[in-house]
Amino acid sequence: DGSYPSNSLSQPSGLATNIDFGGSALYFVDAETSSLRMLKDGKVTTLIGHGLFDFGLKDGTRRDAQMQHALGLTADENTVYIADSYNHAIRSYDIKTGVLSTLSGNGKRGNKDGALKDASFNEPNDITMIDGKLYVADTNNNAIRVIDLAAQTVSTLAIKENTTMVDTFSDALPNLAKVDAQTISDQAPVTVHFGLASGWKVNKEAPSSLTLFVAADKDYKALARFSPEQMHDKRVLLPKLAAGNYRLQGTVYYCEAQAGAQCLIKSFDVMITAHKDGKTDVTLPF
């Protein structure tokens, strides 16, 4: 503790500002020392924590209280809320009394909503406050958890992908592949193949979609839509088309077919003409 250059830190991992009872302060968690510390008036002061080899899950004042590799925090005028990562808990520090308490979590990994005392987390890594509620990045549960301080409950925020197939084409698709205009048959159904390398697959859990539009009165109207399930075989079958102009557009999420695989996205916007001499197979480049 103390003023620069005499003070020292060990993996500070989160910051929170606060106008406390004696003026402005910058709070931070010092992860490797499992500490809550404060920068105020040019000096660092340790509020909770003792050193590199002192950690645990214990409430109380600085003399007794312990955390374990806390990584994130947020503060209001009275309290600092801490994501106590390796304790799988959310802690609260009373700025006025200097007491650290366990708000939720019991030191064991879990993924349970409900009352604060019953809920569980799995390495929460960050926390922020919005409109009186705490939003927690519950990292190893792949979830955002919501602590309602008024209701004293924990819930999981529903994050929903927009999986509705689009009815209008877009001029701003991510990672757009360059594909030449295609002339396809108006005499038979056409297969669109995905040019994925061996060992790659379409990710059925992501909101992939392709939409075939027909040109009508200087506009495009959706004619056929293809879902991730329809793309599972790395191809889609277009309906038999009348002679005319069309547009195939959409985004495909694809992954290596192995554990811990990387996943990528590719978008397509292909101008299509249906003609009696057109081909019956088209390949999209990945």
PDB file of C-alpha atoms in Angstrom:
ATOM      1  CA  ASP A   1       0.000   0.000   0.000  1.00  0.00           C
ATOM      2  CA  GLY A   2       0.954   3.668  -0.168  1.00  0.00           C
ATOM      3  CA  SER A   3       1.889   6.157  -2.842  1.00  0.00           C
ATOM      4  CA  TYR A   4       3.663   5.531  -6.141  1.00  0.00           C
ATOM      5  CA  PRO A   5       6.353   4.244  -6.604  1.00  0.00           C
ATOM      6  CA  SER A   6       6.323   2.499  -3.231  1.00  0.00           C
ATOM      7  CA  ASN A   7       3.021   0.625  -3.787  1.00  0.00           C
ATOM      8  CA  SER A   8       2.639  -2.589  -5.768  1.00  0.00           C
ATOM      9  CA  LEU A   9      -0.188  -4.510  -7.440  1.00  0.00           C
ATOM     10  CA  SER A  10      -0.631  -8.121  -8.522  1.00  0.00           C
ATOM     11  CA  GLN A  11      -2.909  -8.753 -11.519  1.00  0.00           C
ATOM     12  CA  PRO A  12      -5.543  -6.042 -11.034  1.00  0.00           C
ATOM     13  CA  SER A  13      -8.591  -7.231 -12.964  1.00  0.00           C
ATOM     14  CA  GLY A  14     -11.487  -4.859 -12.458  1.00  0.00           C
ATOM     15  CA  LEU A  15     -12.209  -1.180 -11.764  1.00  0.00           C
ATOM     16  CA  ALA A  16     -15.142   0.695 -10.254  1.00  0.00           C
ATOM     17  CA  THR A  17     -15.502   4.379  -9.448  1.00  0.00           C
ATOM     18  CA  ASN A  18     -17.479   5.716  -6.535  1.00  0.00           C
ATOM     19  CA  ILE A  19     -18.159   8.931  -4.682  1.00  0.00           C
ATOM     20  CA  ASP A  20     -17.850   7.572  -1.163  1.00  0.00           C
ATOM     21  CA  PHE A  21     -18.383   9.174   2.219  1.00  0.00           C
ATOM     22  CA  GLY A  22     -15.063  11.030   2.091  1.00  0.00           C
ATOM     23  CA  GLY A  23     -14.743  11.943  -1.583  1.00  0.00           C
ATOM     24  CA  SER A  24     -13.988  10.167  -4.835  1.00  0.00           C
ATOM     25  CA  ALA A  25     -12.311   6.754  -4.884  1.00  0.00           C
ATOM     26  CA  LEU A  26     -11.281   4.151  -7.439  1.00  0.00           C
ATOM     27  CA  TYR A  27     -11.850   0.583  -6.286  1.00  0.00           C
ATOM     28  CA  PHE A  28     -10.207  -2.429  -7.903  1.00  0.00           C
ATOM     29  CA  VAL A  29      -9.805  -6.137  -7.300  1.00  0.00           C
ATOM     30  CA  ASP A  30      -6.233  -7.366  -7.193  1.00  0.00           C
ATOM     31  CA  ALA A  31      -6.785 -10.916  -8.404  1.00  0.00           C
ATOM     32  CA  GLU A  32      -3.532 -12.652  -7.467  1.00  0.00           C
ATOM     33  CA  THR A  33      -3.697 -11.342  -3.904  1.00  0.00           C
ATOM     34  CA  SER A  34      -7.444 -12.032  -3.688  1.00  0.00           C
ATOM     35  CA  SER A  35      -7.860  -8.451  -2.536  1.00  0.00           C
ATOM     36  CA  LEU A  36     -10.188  -5.485  -2.763  1.00  0.00           C
ATOM     37  CA  ARG A  37      -8.108  -2.332  -2.912  1.00  0.00           C
ATOM     38  CA  MET A  38      -8.731   1.392  -3.279  1.00  0.00           C
ATOM     39  CA  LEU A  39      -6.876   4.255  -4.913  1.00  0.00           C
ATOM     40  CA  LYS A  40      -7.717   7.521  -3.241  1.00  0.00           C
ATOM     41  CA  ASP A  41      -5.806  10.770  -2.905  1.00  0.00           C
ATOM     42  CA  GLY A  42      -2.868   9.192  -4.722  1.00  0.00           C
ATOM     43  CA  LYS A  43      -2.539   6.293  -2.288  1.00  0.00           C
ATOM     44  CA  VAL A  44      -3.408   2.595  -2.561  1.00  0.00           C
ATOM     45  CA  THR A  45      -5.131   1.030   0.454  1.00  0.00           C
ATOM     46  CA  THR A  46      -6.049  -2.637   0.856  1.00  0.00           C
ATOM     47  CA  LEU A  47      -9.611  -2.998   2.143  1.00  0.00           C
ATOM     48  CA  ILE A  48      -9.930  -6.810   2.023  1.00  0.00           C
ATOM     49  CA  GLY A  49      -7.135  -9.351   1.543  1.00  0.00           C
ATOM     50  CA  HIS A  50      -3.694 -10.187   2.906  1.00  0.00           C
ATOM     51  CA  GLY A  51      -1.365 -11.480   0.192  1.00  0.00           C
ATOM     52  CA  LEU A  52      -0.526 -13.964  -2.534  1.00  0.00           C
ATOM     53  CA  PHE A  53      -1.037 -17.078  -0.428  1.00  0.00           C
ATOM     54  CA  ASP A  54      -4.030 -15.975   1.653  1.00  0.00           C
ATOM     55  CA  PHE A  55      -7.379 -16.837   0.129  1.00  0.00           C
ATOM     56  CA  GLY A  56     -10.688 -18.442   1.054  1.00  0.00           C
ATOM     57  CA  LEU A  57     -14.389 -17.770   1.479  1.00  0.00           C
ATOM     58  CA  LYS A  58     -14.897 -15.935   4.727  1.00  0.00           C
ATOM     59  CA  ASP A  59     -16.977 -12.900   5.671  1.00  0.00           C
ATOM     60  CA  GLY A  60     -15.966 -10.131   8.068  1.00  0.00           C
ATOM     61  CA  THR A  61     -13.638  -7.166   8.201  1.00  0.00           C
ATOM     62  CA  ARG A  62     -10.174  -7.005   6.670  1.00  0.00           C
ATOM     63  CA  ARG A  63      -8.630  -8.836   9.622  1.00  0.00           C
ATOM     64  CA  ASP A  64     -10.692 -11.972   8.929  1.00  0.00           C
ATOM     65  CA  ALA A  65     -12.415 -11.741   5.533  1.00  0.00           C
ATOM     66  CA  GLN A  66     -11.126 -13.630   2.506  1.00  0.00           C
ATOM     67  CA  MET A  67     -11.811 -13.914  -1.217  1.00  0.00           C
ATOM     68  CA  GLN A  68     -10.279 -16.113  -3.923  1.00  0.00           C
ATOM     69  CA  HIS A  69      -9.074 -14.603  -7.208  1.00  0.00           C
ATOM     70  CA  ALA A  70     -11.836 -12.034  -7.559  1.00  0.00           C
ATOM     71  CA  LEU A  71     -11.971 -10.629 -11.100  1.00  0.00           C
ATOM     72  CA  GLY A  72     -14.768  -8.073 -11.425  1.00  0.00           C
ATOM     73  CA  LEU A  73     -16.611  -5.462  -9.403  1.00  0.00           C
ATOM     74  CA  THR A  74     -19.072  -2.602  -9.500  1.00  0.00           C
ATOM     75  CA  ALA A  75     -19.984   0.027  -6.915  1.00  0.00           C
ATOM     76  CA  ASP A  76     -22.732   2.369  -5.862  1.00  0.00           C
ATOM     77  CA  GLU A  77     -22.550   5.024  -3.161  1.00  0.00           C
ATOM     78  CA  ASN A  78     -22.743   2.495  -0.325  1.00  0.00           C
ATOM     79  CA  THR A  79     -21.509  -0.881  -1.536  1.00  0.00           C
ATOM     80  CA  VAL A  80     -18.887  -2.542  -3.707  1.00  0.00           C
ATOM     81  CA  TYR A  81     -20.212  -5.728  -5.333  1.00  0.00           C
ATOM     82  CA  ILE A  82     -17.540  -8.269  -6.267  1.00  0.00           C
ATOM     83  CA  ALA A  83     -17.436 -11.256  -8.621  1.00  0.00           C
ATOM     84  CA  ASP A  84     -15.428 -13.611  -6.388  1.00  0.00           C
ATOM     85  CA  SER A  85     -14.492 -15.905  -9.247  1.00  0.00           C
ATOM     86  CA  TYR A  86     -12.806 -18.940  -7.694  1.00  0.00           C
ATOM     87  CA  ASN A  87     -15.285 -18.932  -4.814  1.00  0.00           C
ATOM     88  CA  HIS A  88     -18.164 -19.053  -7.338  1.00  0.00           C
ATOM     89  CA  ALA A  89     -19.802 -16.287  -5.317  1.00  0.00           C
ATOM     90  CA  ILE A  90     -20.938 -12.683  -5.363  1.00  0.00           C
ATOM     91  CA  ARG A  91     -19.657 -10.691  -2.420  1.00  0.00           C
ATOM     92  CA  SER A  92     -20.653  -7.267  -1.107  1.00  0.00           C
ATOM     93  CA  TYR A  93     -18.400  -4.817   0.709  1.00  0.00           C
ATOM     94  CA  ASP A  94     -20.023  -2.181   2.910  1.00  0.00           C
ATOM     95  CA  ILE A  95     -18.022   0.992   2.300  1.00  0.00           C
ATOM     96  CA  LYS A  96     -19.040   2.587   5.594  1.00  0.00           C
ATOM     97  CA  THR A  97     -18.481  -0.374   7.941  1.00  0.00           C
ATOM     98  CA  GLY A  98     -15.696  -2.167   6.058  1.00  0.00           C
ATOM     99  CA  VAL A  99     -17.516  -5.500   6.312  1.00  0.00           C
ATOM    100  CA  LEU A 100     -17.375  -8.068   3.495  1.00  0.00           C
ATOM    101  CA  SER A 101     -20.441 -10.318   3.148  1.00  0.00           C
ATOM    102  CA  THR A 102     -21.457 -13.127   0.822  1.00  0.00           C
ATOM    103  CA  LEU A 103     -24.451 -11.991  -1.206  1.00  0.00           C
ATOM    104  CA  SER A 104     -24.945 -15.223  -3.155  1.00  0.00           C
ATOM    105  CA  GLY A 105     -23.052 -18.442  -3.856  1.00  0.00           C
ATOM    106  CA  ASN A 106     -21.653 -21.061  -1.515  1.00  0.00           C
ATOM    107  CA  GLY A 107     -18.126 -21.726  -2.757  1.00  0.00           C
ATOM    108  CA  LYS A 108     -19.170 -24.618  -4.994  1.00  0.00           C
ATOM    109  CA  ARG A 109     -19.674 -24.667  -8.740  1.00  0.00           C
ATOM    110  CA  GLY A 110     -23.307 -24.635  -9.819  1.00  0.00           C
ATOM    111  CA  ASN A 111     -25.931 -23.134 -12.065  1.00  0.00           C
ATOM    112  CA  LYS A 112     -29.015 -22.592  -9.985  1.00  0.00           C
ATOM    113  CA  ASP A 113     -31.485 -19.716  -9.970  1.00  0.00           C
ATOM    114  CA  GLY A 114     -33.774 -18.788  -7.088  1.00  0.00           C
ATOM    115  CA  ALA A 115     -33.353 -17.047  -3.758  1.00  0.00           C
ATOM    116  CA  LEU A 116     -29.988 -15.401  -3.130  1.00  0.00           C
ATOM    117  CA  LYS A 117     -29.026 -17.904  -0.445  1.00  0.00           C
ATOM    118  CA  ASP A 118     -29.823 -20.891  -2.679  1.00  0.00           C
ATOM    119  CA  ALA A 119     -28.413 -19.714  -6.034  1.00  0.00           C
ATOM    120  CA  SER A 120     -25.079 -20.904  -7.424  1.00  0.00           C
ATOM    121  CA  PHE A 121     -22.513 -19.736  -9.992  1.00  0.00           C
ATOM    122  CA  ASN A 122     -19.505 -21.090 -11.864  1.00  0.00           C
ATOM    123  CA  GLU A 123     -16.540 -18.711 -11.911  1.00  0.00           C
ATOM    124  CA  PRO A 124     -18.341 -15.384 -12.283  1.00  0.00           C
ATOM    125  CA  ASN A 125     -15.882 -12.985 -13.876  1.00  0.00           C
ATOM    126  CA  ASP A 126     -17.556  -9.601 -14.005  1.00  0.00           C
ATOM    127  CA  ILE A 127     -20.488  -7.693 -12.606  1.00  0.00           C
ATOM    128  CA  THR A 128     -22.261  -4.423 -13.344  1.00  0.00           C
ATOM    129  CA  MET A 129     -25.298  -2.605 -12.004  1.00  0.00           C
ATOM    130  CA  ILE A 130     -28.168  -1.353 -14.152  1.00  0.00           C
ATOM    131  CA  ASP A 131     -31.373   0.110 -12.694  1.00  0.00           C
ATOM    132  CA  GLY A 132     -30.830  -1.471  -9.286  1.00  0.00           C
ATOM    133  CA  LYS A 133     -30.076  -4.949 -10.636  1.00  0.00           C
ATOM    134  CA  LEU A 134     -26.716  -6.679 -10.783  1.00  0.00           C
ATOM    135  CA  TYR A 135     -25.781  -8.375 -14.059  1.00  0.00           C
ATOM    136  CA  VAL A 136     -23.153 -11.085 -13.639  1.00  0.00           C
ATOM    137  CA  ALA A 137     -20.989 -12.641 -16.357  1.00  0.00           C
ATOM    138  CA  ASP A 138     -21.217 -16.232 -15.106  1.00  0.00           C
ATOM    139  CA  THR A 139     -18.371 -17.364 -17.301  1.00  0.00           C
ATOM    140  CA  ASN A 140     -18.238 -21.131 -16.979  1.00  0.00           C
ATOM    141  CA  ASN A 141     -22.022 -21.384 -17.146  1.00  0.00           C
ATOM    142  CA  ASN A 142     -21.977 -19.446 -20.434  1.00  0.00           C
ATOM    143  CA  ALA A 143     -24.678 -17.214 -19.001  1.00  0.00           C
ATOM    144  CA  ILE A 144     -25.620 -13.749 -17.829  1.00  0.00           C
ATOM    145  CA  ARG A 145     -27.186 -13.955 -14.398  1.00  0.00           C
ATOM    146  CA  VAL A 146     -29.373 -11.225 -12.921  1.00  0.00           C
ATOM    147  CA  ILE A 147     -29.448 -10.439  -9.198  1.00  0.00           C
ATOM    148  CA  ASP A 148     -32.583  -8.522  -8.253  1.00  0.00           C
ATOM    149  CA  LEU A 149     -31.578  -6.827  -5.007  1.00  0.00           C
ATOM    150  CA  ALA A 150     -35.144  -5.772  -4.199  1.00  0.00           C
ATOM    151  CA  ALA A 151     -36.633  -9.236  -4.719  1.00  0.00           C
ATOM    152  CA  GLN A 152     -33.511 -11.018  -3.356  1.00  0.00           C
ATOM    153  CA  THR A 153     -33.460 -13.435  -6.286  1.00  0.00           C
ATOM    154  CA  VAL A 154     -31.105 -14.694  -8.977  1.00  0.00           C
ATOM    155  CA  SER A 155     -32.298 -15.485 -12.493  1.00  0.00           C
ATOM    156  CA  THR A 156     -30.694 -16.287 -15.841  1.00  0.00           C
ATOM    157  CA  LEU A 157     -31.063 -13.679 -18.545  1.00  0.00           C
ATOM    158  CA  ALA A 158     -32.676 -15.116 -21.663  1.00  0.00           C
ATOM    159  CA  ILE A 159     -30.518 -14.244 -24.650  1.00  0.00           C
ATOM    160  CA  LYS A 160     -32.408 -15.077 -27.809  1.00  0.00           C
ATOM    161  CA  GLU A 161     -30.971 -15.135 -31.281  1.00  0.00           C
ATOM    162  CA  ASN A 162     -33.218 -13.796 -33.999  1.00  0.00           C
ATOM    163  CA  THR A 163     -33.804 -17.005 -35.895  1.00  0.00           C
ATOM    164  CA  THR A 164     -36.649 -15.636 -37.980  1.00  0.00           C
ATOM    165  CA  MET A 165     -35.862 -15.948 -41.652  1.00  0.00           C
ATOM    166  CA  VAL A 166     -35.568 -12.519 -43.191  1.00  0.00           C
ATOM    167  CA  ASP A 167     -38.155 -11.349 -45.706  1.00  0.00           C
ATOM    168  CA  THR A 168     -36.027  -8.554 -47.107  1.00  0.00           C
ATOM    169  CA  PHE A 169     -32.477  -8.760 -48.340  1.00  0.00           C
ATOM    170  CA  SER A 170     -29.663  -6.930 -46.615  1.00  0.00           C
ATOM    171  CA  ASP A 171     -26.817  -4.764 -47.881  1.00  0.00           C
ATOM    172  CA  ALA A 172     -24.698  -5.366 -44.763  1.00  0.00           C
ATOM    173  CA  LEU A 173     -23.924  -9.056 -44.278  1.00  0.00           C
ATOM    174  CA  PRO A 174     -20.952 -10.187 -42.144  1.00  0.00           C
ATOM    175  CA  ASN A 175     -17.887 -11.718 -43.821  1.00  0.00           C
ATOM    176  CA  LEU A 176     -19.451 -11.629 -47.284  1.00  0.00           C
ATOM    177  CA  ALA A 177     -18.002 -14.093 -49.820  1.00  0.00           C
ATOM    178  CA  LYS A 178     -17.527 -12.983 -53.402  1.00  0.00           C
ATOM    179  CA  VAL A 179     -19.618 -15.186 -55.686  1.00  0.00           C
ATOM    180  CA  ASP A 180     -20.151 -14.612 -59.395  1.00  0.00           C
ATOM    181  CA  ALA A 181     -23.664 -14.411 -60.782  1.00  0.00           C
ATOM    182  CA  GLN A 182     -25.074 -17.841 -61.582  1.00  0.00           C
ATOM    183  CA  THR A 183     -27.297 -19.129 -64.373  1.00  0.00           C
ATOM    184  CA  ILE A 184     -29.337 -22.113 -63.244  1.00  0.00           C
ATOM    185  CA  SER A 185     -31.897 -24.366 -64.873  1.00  0.00           C
ATOM    186  CA  ASP A 186     -35.563 -23.502 -65.014  1.00  0.00           C
ATOM    187  CA  GLN A 187     -36.274 -27.073 -66.131  1.00  0.00           C
ATOM    188  CA  ALA A 188     -35.360 -28.985 -62.953  1.00  0.00           C
ATOM    189  CA  PRO A 189     -34.652 -28.420 -59.228  1.00  0.00           C
ATOM    190  CA  VAL A 190     -31.181 -27.036 -58.493  1.00  0.00           C
ATOM    191  CA  THR A 191     -28.860 -28.186 -55.682  1.00  0.00           C
ATOM    192  CA  VAL A 192     -26.758 -25.574 -53.895  1.00  0.00           C
ATOM    193  CA  HIS A 193     -23.678 -27.247 -52.420  1.00  0.00           C
ATOM    194  CA  PHE A 194     -21.630 -25.822 -49.562  1.00  0.00           C
ATOM    195  CA  GLY A 195     -17.959 -25.977 -50.478  1.00  0.00           C
ATOM    196  CA  LEU A 196     -16.872 -26.848 -46.940  1.00  0.00           C
ATOM    197  CA  ALA A 197     -13.569 -28.641 -46.521  1.00  0.00           C
ATOM    198  CA  SER A 198     -13.532 -32.177 -45.178  1.00  0.00           C
ATOM    199  CA  GLY A 199     -14.007 -32.208 -41.412  1.00  0.00           C
ATOM    200  CA  TRP A 200     -16.228 -29.117 -41.307  1.00  0.00           C
ATOM    201  CA  LYS A 201     -19.967 -28.984 -40.653  1.00  0.00           C
ATOM    202  CA  VAL A 202     -22.845 -26.517 -40.466  1.00  0.00           C
ATOM    203  CA  ASN A 203     -23.534 -25.525 -36.866  1.00  0.00           C
ATOM    204  CA  LYS A 204     -27.169 -26.454 -36.246  1.00  0.00           C
ATOM    205  CA  GLU A 205     -27.184 -24.571 -32.928  1.00  0.00           C
ATOM    206  CA  ALA A 206     -26.490 -21.208 -34.592  1.00  0.00           C
ATOM    207  CA  PRO A 207     -29.016 -19.096 -36.530  1.00  0.00           C
ATOM    208  CA  SER A 208     -27.841 -19.919 -40.049  1.00  0.00           C
ATOM    209  CA  SER A 209     -30.311 -19.001 -42.767  1.00  0.00           C
ATOM    210  CA  LEU A 210     -30.501 -18.685 -46.518  1.00  0.00           C
ATOM    211  CA  THR A 211     -33.356 -17.013 -48.336  1.00  0.00           C
ATOM    212  CA  LEU A 212     -34.156 -17.190 -52.033  1.00  0.00           C
ATOM    213  CA  PHE A 213     -35.720 -13.977 -53.319  1.00  0.00           C
ATOM    214  CA  VAL A 214     -37.519 -13.460 -56.599  1.00  0.00           C
ATOM    215  CA  ALA A 215     -37.200 -10.173 -58.446  1.00  0.00           C
ATOM    216  CA  ALA A 216     -40.580  -8.496 -58.747  1.00  0.00           C
ATOM    217  CA  ASP A 217     -41.289  -4.934 -59.864  1.00  0.00           C
ATOM    218  CA  LYS A 218     -37.748  -3.698 -59.077  1.00  0.00           C
ATOM    219  CA  ASP A 219     -37.967  -5.291 -55.646  1.00  0.00           C
ATOM    220  CA  TYR A 220     -37.192  -8.692 -54.102  1.00  0.00           C
ATOM    221  CA  LYS A 221     -39.722 -10.921 -52.356  1.00  0.00           C
ATOM    222  CA  ALA A 222     -38.919 -14.014 -50.307  1.00  0.00           C
ATOM    223  CA  LEU A 223     -39.705 -17.193 -52.215  1.00  0.00           C
ATOM    224  CA  ALA A 224     -38.028 -19.935 -50.132  1.00  0.00           C
ATOM    225  CA  ARG A 225     -36.219 -20.074 -46.798  1.00  0.00           C
ATOM    226  CA  PHE A 226     -33.718 -22.641 -45.554  1.00  0.00           C
ATOM    227  CA  SER A 227     -33.069 -23.336 -41.845  1.00  0.00           C
ATOM    228  CA  PRO A 228     -29.921 -24.760 -40.174  1.00  0.00           C
ATOM    229  CA  GLU A 229     -31.568 -28.189 -40.101  1.00  0.00           C
ATOM    230  CA  GLN A 230     -32.080 -28.064 -43.877  1.00  0.00           C
ATOM    231  CA  MET A 231     -28.388 -27.201 -44.312  1.00  0.00           C
ATOM    232  CA  HIS A 232     -27.114 -30.098 -42.214  1.00  0.00           C
ATOM    233  CA  ASP A 233     -26.080 -32.128 -45.256  1.00  0.00           C
ATOM    234  CA  LYS A 234     -24.064 -29.119 -46.499  1.00  0.00           C
ATOM    235  CA  ARG A 235     -26.466 -28.458 -49.323  1.00  0.00           C
ATOM    236  CA  VAL A 236     -29.968 -27.156 -50.005  1.00  0.00           C
ATOM    237  CA  LEU A 237     -32.352 -27.944 -52.835  1.00  0.00           C
ATOM    238  CA  LEU A 238     -33.911 -24.960 -54.551  1.00  0.00           C
ATOM    239  CA  PRO A 239     -37.481 -25.309 -55.802  1.00  0.00           C
ATOM    240  CA  LYS A 240     -38.063 -25.523 -59.517  1.00  0.00           C
ATOM    241  CA  LEU A 241     -37.980 -21.956 -60.748  1.00  0.00           C
ATOM    242  CA  ALA A 242     -39.631 -20.167 -63.624  1.00  0.00           C
ATOM    243  CA  ALA A 243     -37.373 -18.290 -65.999  1.00  0.00           C
ATOM    244  CA  GLY A 244     -36.369 -14.997 -64.435  1.00  0.00           C
ATOM    245  CA  ASN A 245     -34.069 -13.272 -61.942  1.00  0.00           C
ATOM    246  CA  TYR A 246     -33.513 -14.288 -58.330  1.00  0.00           C
ATOM    247  CA  ARG A 247     -31.209 -13.584 -55.409  1.00  0.00           C
ATOM    248  CA  LEU A 248     -29.889 -16.100 -52.832  1.00  0.00           C
ATOM    249  CA  GLN A 249     -28.761 -14.451 -49.657  1.00  0.00           C
ATOM    250  CA  GLY A 250     -27.945 -15.371 -46.085  1.00  0.00           C
ATOM    251  CA  THR A 251     -25.356 -16.304 -43.458  1.00  0.00           C
ATOM    252  CA  VAL A 252     -24.007 -19.748 -42.573  1.00  0.00           C
ATOM    253  CA  TYR A 253     -22.317 -20.638 -39.265  1.00  0.00           C
ATOM    254  CA  TYR A 254     -19.914 -23.545 -39.623  1.00  0.00           C
ATOM    255  CA  CYS A 255     -17.475 -25.396 -37.362  1.00  0.00           C
ATOM    256  CA  GLU A 256     -14.778 -28.024 -37.371  1.00  0.00           C
ATOM    257  CA  ALA A 257     -16.345 -31.394 -36.541  1.00  0.00           C
ATOM    258  CA  GLN A 258     -14.333 -32.065 -33.388  1.00  0.00           C
ATOM    259  CA  ALA A 259     -14.339 -31.264 -29.693  1.00  0.00           C
ATOM    260  CA  GLY A 260     -13.297 -27.715 -28.828  1.00  0.00           C
ATOM    261  CA  ALA A 261     -13.540 -26.732 -32.473  1.00  0.00           C
ATOM    262  CA  GLN A 262     -13.340 -23.254 -33.881  1.00  0.00           C
ATOM    263  CA  CYS A 263     -16.470 -21.866 -35.545  1.00  0.00           C
ATOM    264  CA  LEU A 264     -16.695 -19.294 -38.332  1.00  0.00           C
ATOM    265  CA  ILE A 265     -19.358 -17.449 -40.315  1.00  0.00           C
ATOM    266  CA  LYS A 266     -19.698 -16.771 -44.013  1.00  0.00           C
ATOM    267  CA  SER A 267     -22.354 -14.762 -45.840  1.00  0.00           C
ATOM    268  CA  PHE A 268     -23.528 -15.004 -49.428  1.00  0.00           C
ATOM    269  CA  ASP A 269     -25.388 -12.725 -51.806  1.00  0.00           C
ATOM    270  CA  VAL A 270     -25.696 -14.408 -55.184  1.00  0.00           C
ATOM    271  CA  MET A 271     -27.499 -13.010 -58.201  1.00  0.00           C
ATOM    272  CA  ILE A 272     -29.242 -15.850 -60.034  1.00  0.00           C
ATOM    273  CA  THR A 273     -30.850 -16.114 -63.445  1.00  0.00           C
ATOM    274  CA  ALA A 274     -33.086 -19.113 -64.185  1.00  0.00           C
ATOM    275  CA  HIS A 275     -32.833 -20.206 -67.827  1.00  0.00           C
ATOM    276  CA  LYS A 276     -33.534 -23.343 -69.820  1.00  0.00           C
ATOM    277  CA  ASP A 277     -29.818 -23.822 -70.503  1.00  0.00           C
ATOM    278  CA  GLY A 278     -28.709 -23.218 -66.901  1.00  0.00           C
ATOM    279  CA  LYS A 279     -26.920 -25.695 -64.631  1.00  0.00           C
ATOM    280  CA  THR A 280     -28.490 -27.818 -61.908  1.00  0.00           C
ATOM    281  CA  ASP A 281     -25.639 -27.564 -59.375  1.00  0.00           C
ATOM    282  CA  VAL A 282     -24.164 -24.477 -57.707  1.00  0.00           C
ATOM    283  CA  THR A 283     -21.326 -24.436 -55.135  1.00  0.00           C
ATOM    284  CA  LEU A 284     -20.923 -21.732 -52.517  1.00  0.00           C
ATOM    285  CA  PRO A 285     -17.239 -21.114 -51.628  1.00  0.00           C
ATOM    286  CA  PHE A 286     -16.161 -21.346 -47.970  1.00  0.00           C
TER     287      PHE A 286
END
